[in-house]
């Protein structure tokens, strides 16, 4: 079974703190993703990575950075947390899939981290 | 613009009945794939079913089926024999050949199954 784990289910941090959210996958997937989810706004992509040390900005990268030093681990960093970064953060991974679109190659998600910044 | 639209913010269904959740997509790319995910109140996103643009037959996966109408650009999820555990948010998403690592997401439909 594919497993994507996130370091915390719930996290409370203070404004201005540096926050690290960790994500680990055990399926040797090339792609890893960080999303935030807010009510009424669906899933918004923050950053994704398609290889070690490679990253691309998603739709809302401002205020965030990422790190991928090893293939299985993708970290999201809030350099200076602000209250508007209070949200649910979801990590996902997928394989690229040479045969796509004939073949699913779905994204597998972690359980999510609910971050509150006070 | 490449986009996924889910027009039903909330739906109710009686237990054991079938329900259809709507999803329309917009792309001019001939190569694409459509996904449905379920998100229970616990928060984890669960993959349900996939339809590739070249697939001739509608995808089915247990009680889930995808009503794929290419000309209408719709990919509706049909859940047969609803169960209480089907109460959740349901998201439709699209993957395109042009940037085929990412997904374009709809805003979701909240489904409540009544006993």
XYZ file of C-alpha atoms in Angstrom:
233
model
C 0.000 0.000 0.000
C 1.182 3.464 -0.877
C 1.791 5.484 2.186
C 2.127 9.233 2.442
C 2.731 10.482 5.947
C 2.777 14.004 7.319
C 4.655 14.982 10.443
C 1.691 16.378 12.379
C -2.108 16.208 12.218
C -2.530 19.419 14.201
C -0.096 22.261 14.713
C -0.430 25.584 16.527
C 2.199 28.246 15.915
C 2.632 31.910 16.699
C 2.819 34.713 14.176
C 6.365 35.203 12.945
C 7.551 31.679 13.744
C 9.312 29.558 11.158
C 7.219 26.483 10.505
C 8.258 23.204 8.904
C 5.739 20.729 7.544
C 7.229 17.392 6.571
C 5.899 14.842 4.128
C 7.303 11.379 3.436
C 6.207 8.847 0.811
C 7.334 5.264 0.531
C 6.544 4.450 -3.113
C 9.545 5.964 -4.880
C 7.294 8.529 -6.586
C 8.934 11.210 -8.705
C 6.316 13.874 -8.053
C 5.380 15.416 -4.731
C 2.927 18.216 -4.056
C 1.901 20.626 -1.326
C -1.650 21.967 -1.301
C -3.589 24.154 1.049
C -7.309 23.710 1.457
C -9.675 26.404 2.700
C -13.485 26.269 2.870
C -15.043 27.286 -0.421
C -11.689 27.545 -2.185
C -10.997 23.886 -2.878
C -7.417 22.641 -3.161
C -4.802 25.157 -4.208
C -1.339 24.063 -5.231
C 1.478 25.778 -3.361
C 4.556 24.028 -4.805
C 5.414 20.761 -6.404
C 8.611 18.836 -7.038
C 9.344 16.405 -9.845
C 12.783 15.287 -8.724
C 15.274 15.726 -5.926
C 16.208 19.392 -5.576
C 13.769 20.299 -8.378
C 10.694 22.362 -7.653
C 8.088 24.447 -9.388
C 5.768 27.113 -8.065
C 2.117 26.323 -7.965
C -0.754 28.765 -7.869
C -0.099 30.338 -4.454
C 3.641 30.127 -3.603
C 3.895 33.491 -1.824
C 4.974 33.147 1.783
C 6.126 29.546 1.331
C 9.257 27.701 0.316
C 9.998 24.003 -0.146
C 12.864 21.600 0.097
C 13.420 18.194 -1.438
C 16.813 16.809 -0.491
C 15.775 13.156 -0.745
C 13.309 11.563 -3.123
C 10.963 10.380 -0.403
C 10.759 13.618 1.578
C 9.221 16.973 0.666
C 9.153 19.790 3.181
C 7.017 22.913 3.199
C 8.457 25.906 5.011
C 6.630 28.967 6.239
C 9.479 31.411 6.762
C 7.457 33.743 8.980
C 4.022 32.382 9.741
C 1.066 34.723 9.475
C -2.547 34.318 10.538
C -3.691 34.102 6.914
C -1.696 30.898 6.610
C -4.035 29.160 9.015
C -5.312 26.311 6.881
C -5.355 22.601 6.165
C -2.179 21.507 4.369
C -2.219 18.390 2.244
C 0.787 16.587 0.810
C 0.495 14.234 -2.160
C 2.751 12.128 -4.341
C 2.435 10.454 -7.731
C 4.466 8.597 -10.270
C 4.861 10.232 -13.629
C 3.623 7.290 -15.683
C 5.038 6.884 -19.183
C 1.780 5.417 -20.430
C -0.455 8.272 -19.339
C -3.343 8.998 -20.134
C -3.761 5.269 -20.626
C -3.298 4.465 -16.955
C -4.304 6.204 -13.804
C -1.157 7.408 -12.030
C -3.282 9.097 -9.405
C -2.036 11.339 -6.641
C -1.855 9.709 -3.211
C -2.524 11.974 -0.272
C -1.347 12.173 3.289
C -3.761 12.697 6.188
C -3.262 16.468 6.219
C -1.940 18.945 8.775
C -4.331 21.450 10.250
C -2.190 24.483 11.016
C -3.387 27.315 13.208
C -1.318 30.487 13.399
C -2.229 32.744 16.322
C -9.170 28.492 -19.936
C -8.560 25.046 -18.520
C -11.040 24.586 -15.774
C -13.137 22.129 -13.756
C -16.637 23.151 -12.709
C -18.710 21.439 -10.061
C -22.026 23.260 -9.954
C -23.553 21.511 -6.928
C -22.109 22.844 -3.670
C -24.280 20.448 -1.654
C -26.360 17.367 -2.354
C -28.628 15.125 -0.296
C -29.496 11.526 -1.051
C -31.466 8.871 0.742
C -29.589 5.786 1.835
C -29.645 2.989 -0.793
C -30.535 5.395 -3.612
C -28.250 6.372 -6.483
C -26.812 9.889 -6.802
C -25.038 11.753 -9.594
C -22.429 14.394 -8.882
C -21.781 16.745 -11.774
C -18.434 17.718 -13.229
C -17.777 19.656 -16.410
C -14.343 20.401 -17.767
C -12.862 22.820 -20.221
C -9.787 22.050 -22.275
C -8.767 21.992 -25.898
C -6.042 19.434 -25.218
C -7.006 16.069 -26.806
C -5.050 14.174 -24.129
C -6.382 14.466 -20.611
C -7.534 12.434 -17.653
C -10.338 12.992 -15.179
C -10.244 11.932 -11.540
C -12.732 11.793 -8.715
C -11.629 11.963 -5.097
C -13.570 11.610 -1.870
C -12.711 13.552 1.275
C -14.468 12.381 4.455
C -14.601 14.619 7.504
C -11.314 13.076 8.682
C -9.613 15.078 5.910
C -7.733 12.481 3.892
C -8.298 12.552 0.124
C -9.210 9.145 -1.277
C -8.932 8.375 -4.991
C -12.132 6.841 -6.371
C -12.085 6.542 -10.139
C -10.299 7.683 -13.294
C -11.256 8.220 -16.938
C -8.698 8.847 -19.677
C -9.689 10.877 -22.699
C -8.962 7.963 -25.029
C -10.869 5.401 -23.002
C -13.773 4.062 -25.034
C -15.794 2.768 -22.137
C -17.019 4.548 -19.033
C -14.923 3.731 -15.990
C -16.457 1.704 -13.187
C -15.101 0.844 -9.762
C -17.468 -1.046 -7.493
C -20.404 1.250 -6.662
C -18.751 4.149 -8.488
C -19.119 4.785 -12.184
C -18.132 7.704 -14.327
C -20.603 8.958 -16.910
C -18.154 10.338 -19.467
C -19.684 12.447 -22.237
C -16.802 13.774 -24.264
C -18.828 15.976 -26.615
C -20.499 17.675 -23.669
C -17.226 17.781 -21.721
C -18.799 16.217 -18.697
C -17.544 13.502 -16.348
C -20.244 12.924 -13.774
C -19.737 10.549 -10.861
C -22.551 8.113 -10.187
C -22.707 6.434 -6.802
C -25.129 3.538 -6.692
C -26.812 2.244 -3.541
C -25.616 5.120 -1.317
C -24.367 4.284 2.143
C -24.036 6.489 5.229
C -20.270 6.272 4.835
C -20.540 8.014 1.456
C -21.225 11.305 3.230
C -18.186 13.399 2.305
C -16.832 16.076 -0.013
C -16.255 14.904 -3.570
C -13.751 16.557 -5.878
C -13.357 16.278 -9.623
C -9.894 16.957 -11.066
C -8.242 17.015 -14.490
C -4.724 16.239 -15.643
C -3.550 17.621 -18.989
C -0.826 16.487 -21.348
C 0.593 19.973 -21.530
C 1.541 19.999 -17.857
C 0.836 16.475 -16.879
C 2.264 16.452 -13.401
C -0.347 18.764 -11.897
C -4.084 18.459 -11.400
C -6.706 21.133 -11.973
C -9.325 20.854 -9.244
C -12.985 21.680 -8.935
C -14.337 23.261 -5.765
C -16.096 20.113 -4.674
C -19.588 18.899 -3.841
C -20.657 18.065 -0.314
C -22.784 14.911 -0.240
C -24.971 14.009 2.730
C -26.564 10.572 2.854
C -29.723 10.462 4.938
C -30.770 7.276 6.785
